[in-house]
């Protein structure tokens, strides 16, 4: 059994895609065990994306996840549990660059590269390893919020 964190990012929220994304994810047969709406503050954003601190796209990424680029939009944070939950969801969302995804990937279907900023509007975040899943779930959820 694995747990993984999914974030429906502000670019997806502003395009009213949250329902479609949750619906698409439901076909993976994982159990939703936590869900909340978060107005992401800079501190949480920087902790969540700490591995990218020195990347050229970091500042844009923080502005993206905090909603600054999308009318202060919120994020929906979800914890899914199930066998191979991490790889199941990663395989379903596709690659980081939406242009490299197939149409059946979440990012292929809904994502895009912002033409002006080059920001990868990837619509969702999903944990990529057990270690990052544990770190991210404890960052976004109290244990008592998981049902
Ligand atoms: O999200 P994923 O784990 O697939 O990719 P990442 O390499 O961990 O990057 C995190 C996020 O940074 C991506 O989802 C994009 O939103 C953003 N990014 C970007 O804007 N430009 C890049 N060249 C790479 C990533
Ligand atoms: Mg990543």
Tab-separated table of N, CA and C and ligand atoms in Angstrom:
chain	number	residue	atom	x	y	z
A	1	UNK	N	0.835	-1.212	0.000
A	1	UNK	CA	0.000	0.000	0.000
A	1	UNK	C	0.868	1.259	0.000
A	2	UNK	N	0.550	2.188	-0.861
A	2	UNK	CA	1.286	3.461	-0.901
A	2	UNK	C	0.309	4.618	-0.771
A	3	UNK	N	0.866	5.721	-0.284
A	3	UNK	CA	0.108	6.967	-0.280
A	3	UNK	C	0.840	7.969	-1.162
A	4	UNK	N	0.081	8.838	-1.818
A	4	UNK	CA	0.707	9.858	-2.662
A	4	UNK	C	-0.094	11.154	-2.601
A	5	UNK	N	0.606	12.259	-2.832
A	5	UNK	CA	-0.062	13.566	-2.807
A	5	UNK	C	-0.295	14.072	-4.221
A	6	UNK	N	-1.514	14.512	-4.480
A	6	UNK	CA	-1.845	15.179	-5.742
A	6	UNK	C	-2.265	16.604	-5.425
A	7	UNK	N	-1.769	17.549	-6.202
A	7	UNK	CA	-2.233	18.940	-6.085
A	7	UNK	C	-2.867	19.333	-7.412
A	8	UNK	N	-4.078	19.829	-7.358
A	8	UNK	CA	-4.692	20.423	-8.547
A	8	UNK	C	-4.301	21.889	-8.508
A	9	UNK	N	-3.453	22.274	-9.460
A	9	UNK	CA	-2.773	23.572	-9.399
A	9	UNK	C	-3.672	24.725	-9.861
A	10	UNK	N	-3.273	25.963	-9.537
A	10	UNK	CA	-4.105	27.124	-9.880
A	10	UNK	C	-4.449	27.249	-11.362
A	11	UNK	N	-3.567	26.819	-12.260
A	11	UNK	CA	-3.895	26.914	-13.696
A	11	UNK	C	-5.085	26.020	-14.041
A	12	UNK	N	-5.172	24.855	-13.384
A	12	UNK	CA	-6.309	23.962	-13.607
A	12	UNK	C	-7.568	24.520	-12.949
A	13	UNK	N	-7.399	25.095	-11.749
A	13	UNK	CA	-8.550	25.640	-11.024
A	13	UNK	C	-9.203	26.772	-11.827
A	14	UNK	N	-8.353	27.665	-12.361
A	14	UNK	CA	-8.910	28.834	-13.060
A	14	UNK	C	-9.581	28.416	-14.377
A	15	UNK	N	-9.144	27.285	-14.933
A	15	UNK	CA	-9.781	26.772	-16.151
A	15	UNK	C	-10.982	25.865	-15.830
A	16	UNK	N	-11.347	25.782	-14.527
A	16	UNK	CA	-12.494	24.980	-14.064
A	16	UNK	C	-12.353	23.498	-14.418
A	17	UNK	N	-11.128	23.002	-14.253
A	17	UNK	CA	-10.858	21.605	-14.616
A	17	UNK	C	-10.822	20.663	-13.424
A	18	UNK	N	-11.026	21.198	-12.203
A	18	UNK	CA	-10.866	20.362	-11.007
A	18	UNK	C	-11.758	19.122	-11.063
A	19	UNK	N	-13.017	19.301	-11.449
A	19	UNK	CA	-13.957	18.178	-11.505
A	19	UNK	C	-13.522	17.134	-12.521
A	20	UNK	N	-13.096	17.595	-13.711
A	20	UNK	CA	-12.632	16.660	-14.740
A	20	UNK	C	-11.428	15.861	-14.251
A	21	UNK	N	-10.500	16.560	-13.571
A	21	UNK	CA	-9.268	15.893	-13.131
A	21	UNK	C	-9.590	14.849	-12.062
A	22	UNK	N	-10.434	15.195	-11.103
A	22	UNK	CA	-10.803	14.222	-10.056
A	22	UNK	C	-11.548	13.044	-10.686
A	23	UNK	N	-12.393	13.337	-11.657
A	23	UNK	CA	-13.110	12.270	-12.343
A	23	UNK	C	-12.132	11.347	-13.079
A	24	UNK	N	-11.208	11.926	-13.837
A	24	UNK	CA	-10.220	11.115	-14.568
A	24	UNK	C	-9.409	10.256	-13.599
A	25	UNK	N	-8.990	10.857	-12.477
A	25	UNK	CA	-8.161	10.120	-11.511
A	25	UNK	C	-8.941	8.979	-10.856
A	26	UNK	N	-10.255	9.127	-10.772
A	26	UNK	CA	-11.055	8.106	-10.076
A	26	UNK	C	-10.990	6.759	-10.792
A	27	UNK	N	-10.667	6.762	-12.104
A	27	UNK	CA	-10.596	5.502	-12.855
A	27	UNK	C	-9.345	4.687	-12.525
A	28	UNK	N	-8.436	5.262	-11.735
A	28	UNK	CA	-7.238	4.510	-11.336
A	28	UNK	C	-7.525	3.582	-10.153
A	29	UNK	N	-8.742	3.647	-9.627
A	29	UNK	CA	-9.131	2.760	-8.524
A	29	UNK	C	-8.278	2.908	-7.284
A	30	UNK	N	-7.919	4.126	-6.970
A	30	UNK	CA	-7.205	4.407	-5.721
A	30	UNK	C	-8.215	4.982	-4.748
A	31	UNK	N	-7.883	4.914	-3.467
A	31	UNK	CA	-8.825	5.443	-2.477
A	31	UNK	C	-8.425	6.859	-2.078
A	32	UNK	N	-9.381	7.768	-2.150
A	32	UNK	CA	-9.133	9.138	-1.690
A	32	UNK	C	-9.242	9.142	-0.166
A	33	UNK	N	-8.176	9.524	0.522
A	33	UNK	CA	-8.219	9.500	1.993
A	33	UNK	C	-8.015	10.875	2.622
A	34	UNK	N	-7.807	11.897	1.786
A	34	UNK	CA	-7.679	13.260	2.310
A	34	UNK	C	-7.931	14.240	1.189
A	35	UNK	N	-8.607	15.349	1.514
A	35	UNK	CA	-8.865	16.360	0.477
A	35	UNK	C	-9.094	17.707	1.136
A	36	UNK	N	-8.444	18.742	0.629
A	36	UNK	CA	-8.752	20.097	1.119
A	36	UNK	C	-8.383	21.178	0.119
A	37	UNK	N	-9.007	22.335	0.325
A	37	UNK	CA	-8.744	23.510	-0.498
A	37	UNK	C	-7.745	24.385	0.246
A	38	UNK	N	-6.679	24.793	-0.450
A	38	UNK	CA	-5.615	25.557	0.218
A	38	UNK	C	-5.284	26.810	-0.585
A	39	UNK	N	-5.244	27.951	0.090
A	39	UNK	CA	-4.678	29.143	-0.526
A	39	UNK	C	-3.203	29.130	-0.140
A	40	UNK	N	-2.361	28.755	-1.082
A	40	UNK	CA	-0.967	28.405	-0.780
A	40	UNK	C	-0.132	29.658	-0.497
A	41	UNK	N	0.480	29.676	0.670
A	41	UNK	CA	1.357	30.778	1.037
A	41	UNK	C	2.788	30.452	0.608
A	42	UNK	N	3.593	31.505	0.487
A	42	UNK	CA	4.951	31.335	-0.036
A	42	UNK	C	5.775	30.314	0.743
A	43	UNK	N	5.627	30.306	2.061
A	43	UNK	CA	6.442	29.411	2.892
A	43	UNK	C	6.184	27.933	2.552
A	44	UNK	N	4.895	27.583	2.439
A	44	UNK	CA	4.539	26.204	2.076
A	44	UNK	C	5.045	25.882	0.665
A	45	UNK	N	4.874	26.843	-0.249
A	45	UNK	CA	5.312	26.634	-1.639
A	45	UNK	C	6.814	26.360	-1.697
A	46	UNK	N	7.585	27.143	-0.953
A	46	UNK	CA	9.048	26.988	-0.983
A	46	UNK	C	9.472	25.665	-0.356
A	47	UNK	N	8.747	25.231	0.687
A	47	UNK	CA	9.076	23.940	1.305
A	47	UNK	C	8.726	22.798	0.359
A	48	UNK	N	7.550	22.918	-0.257
A	48	UNK	CA	7.096	21.861	-1.170
A	48	UNK	C	8.067	21.682	-2.334
A	49	UNK	N	8.522	22.810	-2.900
A	49	UNK	CA	9.406	22.747	-4.068
A	49	UNK	C	10.871	23.013	-3.711
A	50	UNK	N	11.276	22.670	-2.487
A	50	UNK	CA	12.646	22.997	-2.039
A	50	UNK	C	13.726	22.395	-2.949
A	51	UNK	N	13.449	21.246	-3.576
A	51	UNK	CA	14.465	20.632	-4.452
A	51	UNK	C	14.776	21.503	-5.673
A	52	UNK	N	13.879	22.441	-5.995
A	52	UNK	CA	14.076	23.282	-7.183
A	52	UNK	C	14.602	24.683	-6.849
A	53	UNK	N	15.007	24.885	-5.599
A	53	UNK	CA	15.386	26.219	-5.127
A	53	UNK	C	16.357	26.949	-6.060
A	54	UNK	N	17.295	26.215	-6.641
A	54	UNK	CA	18.323	26.869	-7.471
A	54	UNK	C	18.046	26.814	-8.969
A	55	UNK	N	16.863	26.359	-9.347
A	55	UNK	CA	16.543	26.264	-10.779
A	55	UNK	C	16.110	27.627	-11.311
A	56	UNK	N	16.357	27.874	-12.611
A	56	UNK	CA	15.977	29.172	-13.195
A	56	UNK	C	14.466	29.427	-13.158
A	57	UNK	N	13.660	28.361	-13.113
A	57	UNK	CA	12.205	28.548	-13.145
A	57	UNK	C	11.590	28.648	-11.744
A	58	UNK	N	12.442	28.665	-10.690
A	58	UNK	CA	11.912	28.579	-9.320
A	58	UNK	C	10.937	29.716	-8.979
A	59	UNK	N	11.329	30.953	-9.259
A	59	UNK	CA	10.495	32.106	-8.880
A	59	UNK	C	9.122	32.024	-9.567
A	60	UNK	N	9.138	31.686	-10.836
A	60	UNK	CA	7.898	31.543	-11.600
A	60	UNK	C	7.042	30.403	-11.025
A	61	UNK	N	7.703	29.325	-10.635
A	61	UNK	CA	7.014	28.166	-10.068
A	61	UNK	C	6.320	28.534	-8.758
A	62	UNK	N	6.991	29.322	-7.932
A	62	UNK	CA	6.391	29.754	-6.659
A	62	UNK	C	5.193	30.664	-6.925
A	63	UNK	N	5.360	31.574	-7.906
A	63	UNK	CA	4.237	32.461	-8.260
A	63	UNK	C	3.061	31.655	-8.801
A	64	UNK	N	3.373	30.571	-9.476
A	64	UNK	CA	2.332	29.713	-10.055
A	64	UNK	C	1.556	28.989	-8.949
A	65	UNK	N	2.263	28.280	-8.087
A	65	UNK	CA	1.585	27.424	-7.101
A	65	UNK	C	0.881	28.257	-6.019
A	66	UNK	N	1.360	29.490	-5.774
A	66	UNK	CA	0.683	30.349	-4.798
A	66	UNK	C	-0.517	31.073	-5.423
A	67	UNK	N	-0.706	30.888	-6.728
A	67	UNK	CA	-1.863	31.495	-7.388
A	67	UNK	C	-1.619	32.906	-7.900
A	68	UNK	N	-0.401	33.420	-7.660
A	68	UNK	CA	-0.122	34.801	-8.055
A	68	UNK	C	-0.309	35.015	-9.563
A	69	UNK	N	-0.030	33.972	-10.350
A	69	UNK	CA	-0.166	34.088	-11.813
A	69	UNK	C	-1.602	33.865	-12.287
A	70	UNK	N	-2.456	33.380	-11.386
A	70	UNK	CA	-3.810	32.999	-11.805
A	70	UNK	C	-4.859	33.555	-10.842
A	71	UNK	N	-4.853	34.882	-10.652
A	71	UNK	CA	-5.912	35.546	-9.887
A	71	UNK	C	-6.050	35.053	-8.455
A	72	UNK	N	-4.913	34.721	-7.814
A	72	UNK	CA	-4.895	34.222	-6.428
A	72	UNK	C	-5.742	32.958	-6.263
A	73	UNK	N	-5.800	32.151	-7.295
A	73	UNK	CA	-6.552	30.892	-7.235
A	73	UNK	C	-6.000	29.957	-6.154
A	74	UNK	N	-6.848	29.075	-5.657
A	74	UNK	CA	-6.466	28.097	-4.638
A	74	UNK	C	-5.965	26.810	-5.289
A	75	UNK	N	-5.544	25.902	-4.427
A	75	UNK	CA	-5.087	24.575	-4.853
A	75	UNK	C	-5.959	23.543	-4.132
A	76	UNK	N	-6.330	22.459	-4.813
A	76	UNK	CA	-6.962	21.328	-4.126
A	76	UNK	C	-5.883	20.281	-3.885
A	77	UNK	N	-5.701	19.943	-2.600
A	77	UNK	CA	-4.712	18.928	-2.219
A	77	UNK	C	-5.447	17.637	-1.889
A	78	UNK	N	-4.972	16.537	-2.471
A	78	UNK	CA	-5.624	15.235	-2.276
A	78	UNK	C	-4.578	14.175	-1.949
A	79	UNK	N	-4.894	13.318	-0.985
A	79	UNK	CA	-4.062	12.138	-0.736
A	79	UNK	C	-4.805	10.909	-1.242
A	80	UNK	N	-4.133	10.141	-2.090
A	80	UNK	CA	-4.674	8.867	-2.579
A	80	UNK	C	-3.867	7.728	-1.985
A	81	UNK	N	-4.556	6.621	-1.739
A	81	UNK	CA	-3.906	5.439	-1.181
A	81	UNK	C	-4.255	4.227	-2.044
A	82	UNK	N	-3.272	3.352	-2.216
A	82	UNK	CA	-3.533	2.121	-2.975
A	82	UNK	C	-2.234	1.477	-3.406
A	83	UNK	N	-2.363	0.320	-4.054
A	83	UNK	CA	-1.170	-0.386	-4.522
A	83	UNK	C	-0.509	0.421	-5.640
A	84	UNK	N	0.772	0.642	-5.521
A	84	UNK	CA	1.541	1.400	-6.527
A	84	UNK	C	0.919	2.764	-6.852
A	85	UNK	N	0.348	3.385	-5.841
A	85	UNK	CA	-0.353	4.664	-6.062
A	85	UNK	C	0.575	5.716	-6.687
A	86	UNK	N	1.835	5.721	-6.282
A	86	UNK	CA	2.761	6.768	-6.760
A	86	UNK	C	3.004	6.629	-8.265
A	87	UNK	N	3.409	5.443	-8.700
A	87	UNK	CA	3.709	5.271	-10.134
A	87	UNK	C	2.426	5.274	-10.969
A	88	UNK	N	1.339	4.754	-10.416
A	88	UNK	CA	0.070	4.784	-11.158
A	88	UNK	C	-0.291	6.211	-11.555
A	89	UNK	N	-0.191	7.117	-10.580
A	89	UNK	CA	-0.578	8.503	-10.871
A	89	UNK	C	0.470	9.196	-11.724
A	90	UNK	N	1.745	8.979	-11.430
A	90	UNK	CA	2.799	9.611	-12.251
A	90	UNK	C	2.652	9.182	-13.707
A	91	UNK	N	2.400	7.897	-13.956
A	91	UNK	CA	2.268	7.419	-15.346
A	91	UNK	C	1.046	8.027	-16.034
A	92	UNK	N	0.042	8.311	-15.245
A	92	UNK	CA	-1.199	8.843	-15.815
A	92	UNK	C	-1.101	10.341	-16.123
A	93	UNK	N	-0.273	11.075	-15.365
A	93	UNK	CA	-0.213	12.526	-15.622
A	93	UNK	C	0.683	12.858	-16.813
A	94	UNK	N	1.685	12.009	-17.102
A	94	UNK	CA	2.582	12.273	-18.232
A	94	UNK	C	3.821	13.025	-17.824
A	95	UNK	N	4.590	13.457	-18.823
A	95	UNK	CA	5.878	14.113	-18.545
A	95	UNK	C	5.679	15.551	-18.068
A	96	UNK	N	6.783	16.138	-17.585
A	96	UNK	CA	6.724	17.502	-17.038
A	96	UNK	C	6.374	18.528	-18.116
A	97	UNK	N	6.863	18.303	-19.333
A	97	UNK	CA	6.540	19.216	-20.420
A	97	UNK	C	5.255	18.738	-21.112
A	98	UNK	N	4.165	19.513	-20.976
A	98	UNK	CA	2.885	19.075	-21.559
A	98	UNK	C	2.978	18.757	-23.046
A	99	UNK	N	3.913	19.420	-23.747
A	99	UNK	CA	4.059	19.168	-25.183
A	99	UNK	C	4.633	17.777	-25.470
A	100	UNK	N	5.244	17.156	-24.463
A	100	UNK	CA	5.805	15.808	-24.638
A	100	UNK	C	4.825	14.711	-24.203
A	101	UNK	N	3.603	15.097	-23.816
A	101	UNK	CA	2.629	14.126	-23.312
A	101	UNK	C	1.712	13.633	-24.424
A	102	UNK	N	1.139	12.479	-24.194
A	102	UNK	CA	0.110	11.947	-25.104
A	102	UNK	C	-1.240	12.545	-24.698
A	103	UNK	N	-2.195	12.561	-25.612
A	103	UNK	CA	-3.512	13.153	-25.309
A	103	UNK	C	-4.249	12.477	-24.156
A	104	UNK	N	-3.920	11.207	-23.864
A	104	UNK	CA	-4.602	10.528	-22.756
A	104	UNK	C	-3.958	10.819	-21.408
A	105	UNK	N	-2.822	11.513	-21.392
A	105	UNK	CA	-2.233	11.954	-20.120
A	105	UNK	C	-2.970	13.193	-19.625
A	106	UNK	N	-3.072	13.327	-18.288
A	106	UNK	CA	-3.731	14.536	-17.754
A	106	UNK	C	-3.061	15.800	-18.282
A	107	UNK	N	-1.732	15.794	-18.297
A	107	UNK	CA	-1.021	17.001	-18.753
A	107	UNK	C	-1.103	17.178	-20.262
A	108	UNK	N	-1.264	16.080	-20.992
A	108	UNK	CA	-1.427	16.181	-22.435
A	108	UNK	C	-2.791	16.752	-22.786
A	109	UNK	N	-3.772	16.355	-22.006
A	109	UNK	CA	-5.145	16.785	-22.229
A	109	UNK	C	-5.365	18.239	-21.814
A	110	UNK	N	-4.840	18.600	-20.631
A	110	UNK	CA	-5.195	19.902	-20.047
A	110	UNK	C	-4.030	20.901	-19.921
A	111	UNK	N	-2.784	20.430	-20.036
A	111	UNK	CA	-1.640	21.311	-19.758
A	111	UNK	C	-1.205	22.124	-20.960
A	112	UNK	N	-0.364	23.134	-20.697
A	112	UNK	CA	0.256	23.875	-21.805
A	112	UNK	C	1.477	24.644	-21.302
A	113	UNK	N	2.310	25.054	-22.237
A	113	UNK	CA	3.429	25.930	-21.902
A	113	UNK	C	2.953	27.352	-22.138
A	114	UNK	N	3.075	28.190	-21.113
A	114	UNK	CA	2.651	29.588	-21.260
A	114	UNK	C	3.583	30.280	-22.247
A	115	UNK	N	3.007	30.854	-23.297
A	115	UNK	CA	3.845	31.374	-24.372
A	115	UNK	C	4.758	32.523	-23.924
A	116	UNK	N	4.280	33.390	-23.044
A	116	UNK	CA	5.093	34.544	-22.639
A	116	UNK	C	6.133	34.174	-21.594
A	117	UNK	N	5.710	33.441	-20.542
A	117	UNK	CA	6.611	33.193	-19.405
A	117	UNK	C	7.380	31.877	-19.529
A	118	UNK	N	6.995	31.005	-20.462
A	118	UNK	CA	7.565	29.656	-20.587
A	118	UNK	C	7.236	28.776	-19.374
A	119	UNK	N	6.327	29.269	-18.505
A	119	UNK	CA	5.917	28.491	-17.330
A	119	UNK	C	5.214	27.219	-17.813
A	120	UNK	N	5.632	26.073	-17.250
A	120	UNK	CA	4.987	24.809	-17.604
A	120	UNK	C	3.702	24.689	-16.785
A	121	UNK	N	2.578	24.954	-17.399
A	121	UNK	CA	1.293	24.881	-16.697
A	121	UNK	C	0.854	23.427	-16.730
A	122	UNK	N	1.297	22.715	-15.702
A	122	UNK	CA	1.207	21.249	-15.712
A	122	UNK	C	-0.060	20.718	-15.043
A	123	UNK	N	-0.946	21.572	-14.659
A	123	UNK	CA	-2.276	21.300	-14.062
A	123	UNK	C	-2.311	20.480	-12.757
A	124	UNK	N	-1.382	19.537	-12.622
A	124	UNK	CA	-1.335	18.772	-11.370
A	124	UNK	C	0.108	18.554	-10.929
A	125	UNK	N	0.248	18.417	-9.622
A	125	UNK	CA	1.491	17.889	-9.052
A	125	UNK	C	1.167	16.491	-8.542
A	126	UNK	N	2.135	15.568	-8.640
A	126	UNK	CA	1.989	14.258	-7.996
A	126	UNK	C	3.353	13.826	-7.481
A	127	UNK	N	3.370	13.274	-6.277
A	127	UNK	CA	4.628	12.818	-5.679
A	127	UNK	C	5.313	11.822	-6.611
A	128	UNK	N	6.650	11.869	-6.645
A	128	UNK	CA	7.361	10.989	-7.590
A	128	UNK	C	8.061	9.798	-6.939
A	129	UNK	N	8.255	9.812	-5.629
A	129	UNK	CA	8.885	8.676	-4.928
A	129	UNK	C	8.200	8.522	-3.566
A	130	UNK	N	8.480	7.366	-2.920
A	130	UNK	CA	7.932	7.153	-1.575
A	130	UNK	C	8.413	8.225	-0.615
A	131	UNK	N	9.708	8.561	-0.762
A	131	UNK	CA	10.301	9.547	0.144
A	131	UNK	C	9.635	10.921	-0.037
A	132	UNK	N	9.473	11.345	-1.284
A	132	UNK	CA	8.848	12.659	-1.483
A	132	UNK	C	7.368	12.612	-1.101
A	133	UNK	N	6.708	11.491	-1.316
A	133	UNK	CA	5.298	11.380	-0.916
A	133	UNK	C	5.156	11.571	0.601
A	134	UNK	N	6.028	10.922	1.350
A	134	UNK	CA	5.949	11.058	2.819
A	134	UNK	C	6.187	12.493	3.250
A	135	UNK	N	7.221	13.117	2.669
A	135	UNK	CA	7.539	14.507	2.997
A	135	UNK	C	6.355	15.418	2.641
A	136	UNK	N	5.826	15.235	1.432
A	136	UNK	CA	4.776	16.138	0.948
A	136	UNK	C	3.459	15.951	1.712
A	137	UNK	N	3.087	14.706	2.005
A	137	UNK	CA	1.822	14.486	2.728
A	137	UNK	C	1.906	15.119	4.113
A	138	UNK	N	3.064	14.995	4.769
A	138	UNK	CA	3.170	15.575	6.117
A	138	UNK	C	3.235	17.102	6.078
A	139	UNK	N	3.666	17.641	4.929
A	139	UNK	CA	3.694	19.096	4.764
A	139	UNK	C	2.278	19.674	4.574
A	140	UNK	N	1.447	18.954	3.850
A	140	UNK	CA	0.123	19.468	3.468
A	140	UNK	C	-0.999	19.019	4.396
A	141	UNK	N	-0.822	17.885	5.082
A	141	UNK	CA	-1.903	17.328	5.914
A	141	UNK	C	-1.421	16.955	7.303
A	142	UNK	N	-2.294	17.182	8.285
A	142	UNK	CA	-2.116	16.589	9.611
A	142	UNK	C	-2.569	15.137	9.490
A	143	UNK	N	-1.957	14.244	10.254
A	143	UNK	CA	-2.367	12.828	10.222
A	143	UNK	C	-3.877	12.702	10.513
A	144	UNK	N	-4.385	13.569	11.415
A	144	UNK	CA	-5.796	13.486	11.812
A	144	UNK	C	-6.752	13.902	10.687
A	145	UNK	N	-6.217	14.542	9.632
A	145	UNK	CA	-7.071	14.946	8.496
A	145	UNK	C	-7.244	13.828	7.473
A	146	UNK	N	-6.501	12.728	7.661
A	146	UNK	CA	-6.608	11.608	6.722
A	146	UNK	C	-7.633	10.618	7.254
A	147	UNK	N	-8.594	10.293	6.399
A	147	UNK	CA	-9.736	9.494	6.890
A	147	UNK	C	-9.811	8.149	6.181
B	1	LIG	O1	5.942	18.297	-11.777
B	1	LIG	P1	7.061	17.362	-12.133
B	1	LIG	O2	7.525	16.521	-10.949
B	1	LIG	O3	6.760	16.518	-13.339
B	1	LIG	O4	8.298	18.257	-12.599
B	1	LIG	P2	9.460	18.970	-11.750
B	1	LIG	O5	10.719	18.845	-12.562
B	1	LIG	O6	9.488	18.487	-10.343
B	1	LIG	O7	9.041	20.501	-11.784
B	1	LIG	C1	8.051	20.997	-10.911
B	1	LIG	C2	7.184	21.990	-11.644
B	1	LIG	O8	7.988	23.081	-12.064
B	1	LIG	C3	6.527	21.492	-12.939
B	1	LIG	O9	5.332	20.766	-12.722
B	1	LIG	C4	6.260	22.798	-13.658
B	1	LIG	O10	5.072	23.427	-13.153
B	1	LIG	C5	7.467	23.661	-13.270
B	1	LIG	N1	8.511	23.671	-14.302
B	1	LIG	C6	8.602	24.756	-15.163
B	1	LIG	O11	7.784	25.674	-15.085
B	1	LIG	N2	9.601	24.800	-16.118
B	1	LIG	C7	10.481	23.790	-16.232
B	1	LIG	N3	11.439	23.848	-17.159
B	1	LIG	C8	10.394	22.694	-15.368
B	1	LIG	C9	9.401	22.653	-14.416
B	2	LIG	MG1	8.633	16.940	-9.232
